[in-house]
Coordinates of C-alpha atoms in Angstrom, one line a residue:
M15 CA -129.5 11.7 -55.3
G16 CA -127.3 14.6 -56.3
K17 CA -124.1 14.9 -58.3
G18 CA -121.2 12.6 -58.0
G19 CA -119.1 15.1 -56.0
D20 CA -121.8 15.3 -53.4
F21 CA -120.9 11.8 -52.1
E22 CA -117.3 12.6 -51.1
G23 CA -117.2 12.2 -47.3
A24 CA -121.0 12.3 -47.3
A25 CA -121.6 10.1 -44.4
G26 CA -118.7 11.1 -42.3
L27 CA -116.5 8.6 -40.6
Q28 CA -118.2 7.7 -37.3
K29 CA -115.4 6.5 -35.1
R30 CA -116.4 4.9 -31.8
T31 CA -114.2 4.7 -28.7
T32 CA -113.4 1.0 -28.2
G33 CA -111.4 -1.0 -25.8
K34 CA -109.4 -2.9 -28.4
D35 CA -106.1 -1.7 -26.9
A36 CA -107.4 -2.3 -23.4
A37 CA -108.3 -5.9 -24.3
A38 CA -104.9 -6.4 -25.9
R39 CA -103.2 -5.3 -22.8
A40 CA -105.3 -7.6 -20.6
L41 CA -104.5 -10.7 -22.7
P42 CA -101.4 -12.9 -22.4
P43 CA -99.0 -12.7 -25.3
G44 CA -100.2 -14.5 -28.4
V45 CA -103.8 -14.8 -27.3
K46 CA -106.4 -13.6 -29.8
V47 CA -110.0 -13.1 -29.1
I48 CA -113.2 -11.9 -30.8
R49 CA -116.8 -11.3 -29.6
V50 CA -119.6 -13.2 -31.3
G51 CA -123.0 -12.5 -29.6
D52 CA -122.8 -12.7 -25.9
R53 CA -119.5 -14.7 -25.9
V54 CA -115.9 -13.5 -26.2
V55 CA -114.0 -16.5 -27.6
D56 CA -110.3 -17.4 -27.8
V57 CA -109.4 -18.0 -31.5
S58 CA -105.6 -18.3 -30.9
Q59 CA -105.5 -22.0 -32.0
F60 CA -108.4 -21.8 -34.4
G61 CA -107.2 -18.9 -36.4
P62 CA -104.6 -20.7 -38.5
R63 CA -107.2 -23.4 -39.2
H64 CA -110.1 -21.1 -40.0
P65 CA -111.6 -22.3 -43.3
G66 CA -112.1 -18.8 -44.5
G67 CA -108.4 -18.0 -44.2
K68 CA -106.9 -14.9 -42.6
V69 CA -110.2 -12.8 -42.7
L70 CA -110.6 -13.8 -39.0
D71 CA -107.5 -11.7 -38.1
L72 CA -109.3 -8.6 -39.2
Y73 CA -111.6 -8.8 -36.2
M74 CA -109.1 -9.4 -33.4
N75 CA -110.4 -7.8 -30.2
E76 CA -113.6 -6.7 -31.9
D77 CA -117.2 -7.6 -32.1
A78 CA -117.5 -10.0 -35.1
T79 CA -121.2 -10.9 -34.5
D80 CA -122.6 -9.4 -37.6
A81 CA -119.7 -10.5 -39.8
F82 CA -120.2 -14.1 -38.5
T83 CA -123.9 -13.8 -39.4
A84 CA -123.2 -12.3 -42.8
F85 CA -120.6 -15.0 -43.8
H86 CA -122.1 -18.0 -42.1
G87 CA -125.9 -17.4 -41.9
T88 CA -127.6 -20.5 -40.7
S89 CA -124.5 -22.8 -41.3
E90 CA -124.7 -25.6 -38.7
K91 CA -121.0 -26.4 -39.3
A92 CA -119.9 -22.9 -38.5
A93 CA -122.2 -22.8 -35.4
K94 CA -120.6 -26.0 -34.2
M95 CA -117.1 -24.7 -34.7
L96 CA -118.0 -21.5 -32.8
A97 CA -119.5 -23.5 -29.9
A98 CA -116.3 -25.5 -29.6
L99 CA -114.1 -22.5 -29.1
P100 CA -113.1 -21.7 -25.5
T101 CA -114.9 -18.9 -23.8
V102 CA -112.9 -16.0 -22.3
T103 CA -114.2 -15.1 -18.9
D104 CA -111.7 -12.5 -17.7
P105 CA -113.8 -9.4 -17.0
A106 CA -111.0 -7.1 -18.0
V107 CA -111.1 -8.6 -21.5
T108 CA -114.9 -9.1 -21.9
A109 CA -115.6 -5.6 -20.7
A110 CA -113.1 -4.1 -23.1
I111 CA -114.5 -5.5 -26.3
E112 CA -117.6 -3.5 -27.0
D113 CA -120.9 -5.3 -27.7
D114 CA -122.2 -3.9 -31.0
G115 CA -125.6 -5.2 -30.0
K116 CA -125.9 -2.2 -27.7
V117 CA -125.5 0.2 -30.7
G118 CA -128.9 1.5 -31.8
I119 CA -128.4 1.1 -35.6
V120 CA -127.1 -2.4 -35.1
T121 CA -130.0 -3.4 -32.8
D122 CA -132.5 -2.1 -35.4
F123 CA -130.6 -3.8 -38.3
R124 CA -130.6 -7.2 -36.6
A125 CA -134.3 -6.9 -36.0
L126 CA -134.9 -6.1 -39.7
N127 CA -132.6 -8.9 -40.8
A128 CA -134.6 -11.4 -38.7
K129 CA -137.8 -10.0 -40.3
W130 CA -136.4 -10.3 -43.8
R131 CA -135.4 -14.0 -43.2
A132 CA -138.9 -14.7 -41.8
D133 CA -140.4 -13.1 -44.8
G134 CA -138.6 -15.5 -47.1
L135 CA -136.2 -13.0 -48.6
Y136 CA -133.3 -15.5 -48.2
D137 CA -135.1 -18.2 -50.2
C138 CA -134.0 -19.2 -53.6
D139 CA -136.0 -18.4 -56.7
Y140 CA -135.2 -21.6 -58.7
G141 CA -136.9 -20.4 -61.8
L142 CA -134.7 -17.3 -61.9
L143 CA -131.7 -19.4 -61.2
L144 CA -132.5 -21.7 -64.2
Y145 CA -132.9 -18.7 -66.4
R146 CA -129.6 -17.2 -65.3
M147 CA -127.8 -20.4 -66.1
L148 CA -129.5 -20.9 -69.5
E149 CA -128.8 -17.3 -70.4
I150 CA -125.1 -17.8 -69.8
F151 CA -124.9 -21.0 -71.8
G152 CA -126.9 -19.3 -74.6
I153 CA -124.5 -16.4 -74.8
V154 CA -121.5 -18.8 -74.8
G155 CA -123.2 -20.7 -77.7
L156 CA -123.7 -17.4 -79.5
S157 CA -120.0 -16.6 -79.2
F158 CA -119.1 -19.9 -80.8
F159 CA -121.6 -19.1 -83.6
F160 CA -119.9 -15.8 -84.2
F161 CA -116.5 -17.4 -84.2
S162 CA -117.5 -19.8 -87.0
M163 CA -119.7 -17.5 -89.1
P164 CA -118.6 -16.8 -92.7
A165 CA -117.3 -13.3 -92.3
P166 CA -113.9 -11.5 -92.2
T167 CA -111.7 -12.6 -89.4
S168 CA -111.8 -9.2 -87.7
V169 CA -115.6 -9.3 -87.6
R170 CA -115.7 -12.8 -86.3
L171 CA -113.2 -12.1 -83.6
L172 CA -114.8 -8.9 -82.6
L173 CA -118.3 -10.4 -82.2
S174 CA -117.1 -13.6 -80.6
S175 CA -114.7 -12.1 -78.1
V176 CA -117.2 -9.4 -77.1
T177 CA -119.9 -12.0 -76.7
I178 CA -117.8 -14.4 -74.6
G179 CA -116.6 -11.5 -72.5
V180 CA -120.2 -10.7 -71.7
A181 CA -120.9 -14.4 -71.0
W182 CA -117.9 -14.6 -68.6
T183 CA -119.1 -11.4 -66.9
R184 CA -122.5 -13.0 -66.4
C185 CA -120.7 -16.0 -64.9
G186 CA -119.0 -13.5 -62.6
W187 CA -122.3 -12.3 -61.2
I188 CA -123.7 -15.8 -60.5
Q189 CA -120.4 -17.1 -59.1
H190 CA -120.3 -14.1 -56.9
D191 CA -123.7 -14.9 -55.4
A192 CA -122.8 -18.5 -55.1
G193 CA -119.5 -17.7 -53.4
H194 CA -121.5 -15.8 -50.8
I195 CA -123.8 -18.8 -50.3
G196 CA -126.4 -16.4 -51.6
V197 CA -128.1 -18.5 -54.3
T198 CA -129.7 -21.6 -52.6
G199 CA -128.3 -21.0 -49.1
N200 CA -126.7 -24.4 -49.1
T201 CA -122.9 -24.3 -49.0
T202 CA -122.3 -27.5 -51.0
I203 CA -124.8 -26.6 -53.7
D204 CA -123.7 -23.0 -54.0
H205 CA -120.0 -23.8 -54.1
T206 CA -120.8 -26.4 -56.8
I207 CA -122.5 -23.6 -58.8
Q208 CA -119.5 -21.4 -58.3
A209 CA -117.2 -24.2 -59.5
V210 CA -119.2 -24.6 -62.6
F211 CA -119.5 -21.0 -63.6
E212 CA -116.2 -19.6 -62.2
G213 CA -114.2 -22.7 -63.0
L214 CA -115.7 -24.8 -65.8
V215 CA -117.2 -22.0 -67.9
K216 CA -114.8 -19.2 -67.0
G217 CA -111.5 -20.9 -66.1
G218 CA -111.1 -19.2 -62.7
S219 CA -110.8 -20.1 -59.1
G220 CA -113.7 -19.9 -56.6
A221 CA -111.5 -20.4 -53.6
W222 CA -109.2 -17.6 -54.8
W223 CA -112.2 -15.3 -55.2
R224 CA -113.6 -16.2 -51.7
N225 CA -110.3 -15.6 -50.1
R226 CA -110.0 -12.1 -51.6
H227 CA -113.6 -11.0 -51.6
N228 CA -114.4 -11.9 -48.0
K229 CA -111.7 -9.5 -46.8
H230 CA -113.4 -6.8 -48.9
H231 CA -116.7 -7.4 -47.2
A232 CA -115.2 -7.8 -43.7
K233 CA -113.4 -4.4 -43.8
C234 CA -114.9 -2.5 -46.7
N235 CA -112.7 0.4 -47.8
V236 CA -110.3 0.0 -44.9
Q237 CA -106.7 0.7 -46.1
G238 CA -104.4 -2.3 -45.5
K239 CA -107.3 -4.7 -45.0
D240 CA -109.7 -4.4 -47.9
T241 CA -107.7 -6.1 -50.7
D242 CA -109.8 -4.4 -53.4
L243 CA -107.9 -1.2 -52.6
N244 CA -104.7 -2.8 -53.7
T245 CA -104.6 -0.8 -56.9
Y246 CA -101.5 1.1 -55.9
P247 CA -99.4 2.6 -57.5
L248 CA -101.4 2.7 -60.7
L249 CA -104.7 4.0 -59.3
C250 CA -105.6 5.8 -56.2
W251 CA -108.8 7.5 -55.1
D252 CA -107.5 8.8 -51.8
L253 CA -105.3 12.0 -51.8
E254 CA -103.4 11.2 -48.6
M255 CA -102.4 7.9 -50.0
A256 CA -101.7 9.4 -53.4
K257 CA -99.1 11.7 -51.8
K258 CA -96.9 8.6 -51.2
L259 CA -97.2 7.3 -54.8
P260 CA -95.3 8.2 -58.0
K261 CA -96.5 11.4 -59.6
S262 CA -95.9 10.1 -63.1
L263 CA -98.5 7.4 -62.6
I264 CA -101.1 9.2 -60.5
A265 CA -101.1 12.3 -62.7
I266 CA -102.6 10.3 -65.6
Q267 CA -104.7 7.7 -63.7
H268 CA -108.0 9.1 -65.1
L269 CA -106.6 8.3 -68.5
T270 CA -105.2 4.9 -67.7
F271 CA -108.2 3.7 -65.7
F272 CA -110.0 2.0 -68.6
P273 CA -107.0 0.4 -70.2
L274 CA -106.0 -1.0 -66.8
L275 CA -109.6 -2.4 -66.3
G276 CA -109.1 -4.2 -69.6
L277 CA -105.8 -5.8 -68.4
Y278 CA -106.7 -6.9 -64.9
V279 CA -108.5 -10.1 -65.9
P280 CA -105.5 -11.3 -68.1
L281 CA -103.4 -10.6 -65.0
F282 CA -105.7 -12.5 -62.7
F283 CA -105.5 -15.4 -65.2
F284 CA -102.0 -16.0 -63.8
T285 CA -102.7 -15.1 -60.2
T286 CA -105.5 -17.6 -59.9
K287 CA -103.4 -20.4 -61.3
L288 CA -100.6 -19.6 -58.9
F289 CA -103.2 -19.6 -56.1
M290 CA -104.4 -23.1 -57.0
L291 CA -100.8 -24.3 -57.0
R292 CA -99.7 -22.5 -53.8
K293 CA -102.9 -23.5 -51.8
K294 CA -103.0 -27.0 -53.2
K295 CA -106.4 -26.9 -54.9
P296 CA -106.3 -30.0 -57.2
V297 CA -110.0 -30.1 -57.8
E298 CA -110.1 -26.5 -59.1
A299 CA -106.9 -27.2 -61.2
V300 CA -108.6 -30.2 -62.8
I301 CA -111.8 -28.1 -63.5
T302 CA -109.6 -25.4 -65.1
V303 CA -107.9 -28.0 -67.3
V304 CA -111.3 -29.3 -68.4
H305 CA -112.4 -25.7 -69.1
F306 CA -109.6 -25.1 -71.6
A307 CA -109.9 -28.6 -73.0
I308 CA -113.6 -28.0 -73.9
F309 CA -113.1 -24.5 -75.2
L310 CA -110.0 -25.3 -77.3
S311 CA -111.5 -28.4 -78.8
I312 CA -114.6 -26.5 -79.8
L313 CA -112.7 -23.5 -81.3
I314 CA -110.3 -25.9 -83.1
S315 CA -113.2 -27.9 -84.5
L316 CA -114.7 -24.6 -85.8
G317 CA -111.5 -24.0 -87.8
G318 CA -109.8 -21.5 -85.4
T319 CA -106.1 -21.0 -85.9
A320 CA -103.7 -20.5 -82.9
S321 CA -103.7 -16.7 -83.3
E322 CA -107.4 -16.5 -83.6
I323 CA -108.0 -18.6 -80.5
F324 CA -105.5 -16.5 -78.6
A325 CA -107.3 -13.4 -79.7
Y326 CA -110.7 -14.9 -78.7
F327 CA -109.5 -15.6 -75.2
F328 CA -107.4 -12.4 -74.7
F329 CA -110.0 -9.9 -75.9
G330 CA -112.7 -11.9 -74.2
Y331 CA -110.8 -11.3 -71.0
V332 CA -110.4 -7.6 -71.8
V333 CA -114.2 -7.2 -72.3
Q334 CA -114.8 -9.1 -69.1
G335 CA -112.4 -6.8 -67.2
L336 CA -114.0 -3.6 -68.7
Y337 CA -117.6 -4.8 -68.0
L338 CA -117.1 -6.5 -64.6
G339 CA -114.5 -4.1 -63.3
F340 CA -116.3 -0.9 -64.2
C341 CA -119.5 -2.0 -62.6
F342 CA -117.8 -2.9 -59.4
S343 CA -115.6 0.2 -59.4
L344 CA -118.7 2.4 -59.0
S345 CA -119.7 1.1 -55.6
H346 CA -116.7 1.8 -53.3
F347 CA -113.5 3.2 -54.8
A348 CA -114.5 6.9 -54.8
M349 CA -116.2 6.7 -51.4
P350 CA -114.5 7.5 -48.1
Q351 CA -111.6 5.3 -47.2
I352 CA -110.8 4.4 -43.6
K353 CA -107.3 4.4 -42.3
S354 CA -106.1 1.1 -40.7
G355 CA -106.5 1.4 -37.0
E356 CA -109.5 3.7 -37.3
D357 CA -111.8 0.9 -38.5
D358 CA -113.8 0.4 -35.4
Q359 CA -117.2 1.2 -37.0
D360 CA -119.9 -1.3 -36.5
W361 CA -120.9 -3.6 -39.4
V362 CA -123.9 -1.4 -40.5
T363 CA -122.1 2.0 -40.3
N364 CA -119.1 0.6 -42.2
A365 CA -121.4 -0.6 -45.0
V366 CA -123.3 2.7 -45.2
I367 CA -120.4 5.2 -45.2
T368 CA -118.2 3.3 -47.7
T369 CA -120.8 2.3 -50.3
L370 CA -122.6 4.0 -53.2
N371 CA -125.6 2.5 -54.9
T372 CA -126.7 3.0 -58.4
D373 CA -130.4 3.6 -58.7
P374 CA -132.3 0.5 -59.8
T375 CA -133.9 0.3 -63.2
P376 CA -134.6 -3.0 -65.0
L377 CA -131.7 -2.4 -67.4
V378 CA -129.2 -1.4 -64.7
S379 CA -130.2 -4.2 -62.4
W380 CA -129.8 -6.8 -65.2
T381 CA -126.5 -5.3 -66.4
T382 CA -125.0 -5.4 -62.9
G383 CA -126.5 -8.7 -61.9
H384 CA -128.6 -6.9 -59.3
L385 CA -125.4 -5.8 -57.5
N386 CA -126.1 -2.1 -58.1
L387 CA -127.7 -2.2 -54.6
Q388 CA -124.3 -2.6 -53.0
L389 CA -125.2 -1.1 -49.7
E390 CA -127.9 -3.7 -49.1
H391 CA -125.7 -6.4 -50.4
H392 CA -122.9 -5.5 -48.0
L393 CA -125.4 -5.6 -45.1
V394 CA -126.7 -9.0 -46.1
P395 CA -124.4 -10.7 -48.6
Q396 CA -126.1 -14.1 -48.3
M397 CA -129.5 -12.7 -49.5
P398 CA -130.2 -13.5 -53.1
T399 CA -129.4 -10.3 -55.0
H400 CA -132.7 -10.1 -56.8
N401 CA -134.4 -9.6 -53.4
L402 CA -132.2 -6.6 -52.4
I403 CA -134.6 -4.2 -54.0
K404 CA -137.3 -5.5 -51.6
I405 CA -135.3 -4.4 -48.5
K406 CA -134.2 -1.0 -50.0
P407 CA -137.0 1.0 -48.3
D408 CA -136.2 -0.6 -45.0
V409 CA -132.5 0.3 -45.3
E410 CA -133.3 3.8 -46.4
A411 CA -135.5 4.3 -43.3
L412 CA -132.8 2.8 -41.1
C413 CA -130.2 5.2 -42.4
K414 CA -132.6 8.2 -42.0
K415 CA -133.5 7.2 -38.4
H416 CA -129.8 7.1 -37.3
G417 CA -128.6 10.1 -39.2
L418 CA -126.5 8.4 -41.9
K419 CA -126.7 9.3 -45.5
Y420 CA -128.0 6.6 -47.9
S421 CA -125.9 7.3 -51.0
S422 CA -127.5 6.5 -54.3
T423 CA -127.3 8.0 -57.7
S424 CA -127.8 7.1 -61.4
F425 CA -125.4 4.8 -63.2
W426 CA -124.0 7.6 -65.2
E427 CA -123.6 10.0 -62.3
A428 CA -121.8 7.2 -60.4
A429 CA -119.5 6.7 -63.4
K430 CA -118.8 10.5 -63.5
F431 CA -118.1 10.5 -59.8
T432 CA -115.7 7.6 -59.9
V433 CA -113.7 8.8 -62.9
G434 CA -114.0 12.4 -61.7
T435 CA -112.5 11.5 -58.3
L436 CA -109.6 9.9 -60.1
Q437 CA -109.0 13.1 -62.0
K438 CA -109.4 15.3 -58.9
V439 CA -106.8 13.3 -57.0
A440 CA -104.5 13.4 -60.0
N441 CA -104.8 17.1 -60.3
Q442 CA -104.2 17.7 -56.6
R443 CA -101.2 15.3 -56.7
R444 CA -99.7 17.3 -59.5
M445 CA -100.4 20.6 -57.7
I446 CA -98.7 19.4 -54.5
I447 CA -95.6 18.3 -56.4
D448 CA -95.5 21.6 -58.4
I449 CA -95.7 23.6 -55.2
V450 CA -92.9 21.6 -53.5
E451 CA -90.7 21.8 -56.6
S452 CA -91.3 25.5 -57.0
D453 CA -90.0 26.1 -53.5

């Protein structure tokens, strides 16, 4: 749907007048509230104990109904926790926090979501799940075969590291879905699946991922709240933010983009381990130790030297970063960013104006783990990703009815748009500095 540049600011930031400030003024000091459905609840005491971490803070004095539904779905545990929270009855507070259920696009979306659930689109396809698991184990096995094959060392390491990088990326897709409770819909089972593929097979941390990724979904592309935007000062897609960053780095960001993608997974190797230590995640730590024990024992038994094993892991991480990071970068980075304090769009509008889909084809959908339909995924993150294509026509019609642009383009146009925006911001950053210096 058009060239990459056509997406810049395409939807327009639709800012609503809210009573967030009025609610804050009406509350006693230290009291925090959110709206969920017909209730405004006091989360002052619950906030620090919230199992999902600080993501709750992102909705203070706002309507969190659709976020609650998206993150917790039909969870009885979450529903019980919500029911136990004290209800705020002060009219000055309840009237100030707008009810998103009165917004037309939200009302229509909630009706559609109920229909999708009734149509079975949240149900697990266990045959497909088994295939995805076997595919990963098959690719891991292939990487060990390449590592041990009678060939020059450079050839063995190239083939085996690329293959394991692809396997770990495929782990990334399935652990992503499981982290959202979007595989079976059962929290215990899905978190177990995530522990297997993010921890045992890949050596990462599911809890770290959930802590980070849920903030991205809660406030997509909101500066200061969406942690995925924390690419500064190395990369920046927003000119206003780029003005505050070092010219030397921003001016070449379109050239450093791919090398940085290759390095972010090796960096996260350390951050995930520190997270386990800091947050006291002994089970995840044990799973990670088992991961390395299994991989190291196999690679050593196949005759790998210390340098070869290091190269296998390091370049496998690089391939994973390039593959996984590039696919995810296409969806949001070059789309409009929302300044903190102006993020009072409803759940649906936020997803639409900050997200770019890549047109579904069998190859693109397989390559991206069906996450090329990011708009649909952000609306209903607990829906199994292979079903997102089934709701695409409904979402397109919803956007058209309410005057929002449904942004979608080919994979290659999305890539050109993303990298091109980096270069455009870099050029404008250089131009601003040159003008200032010439004066």
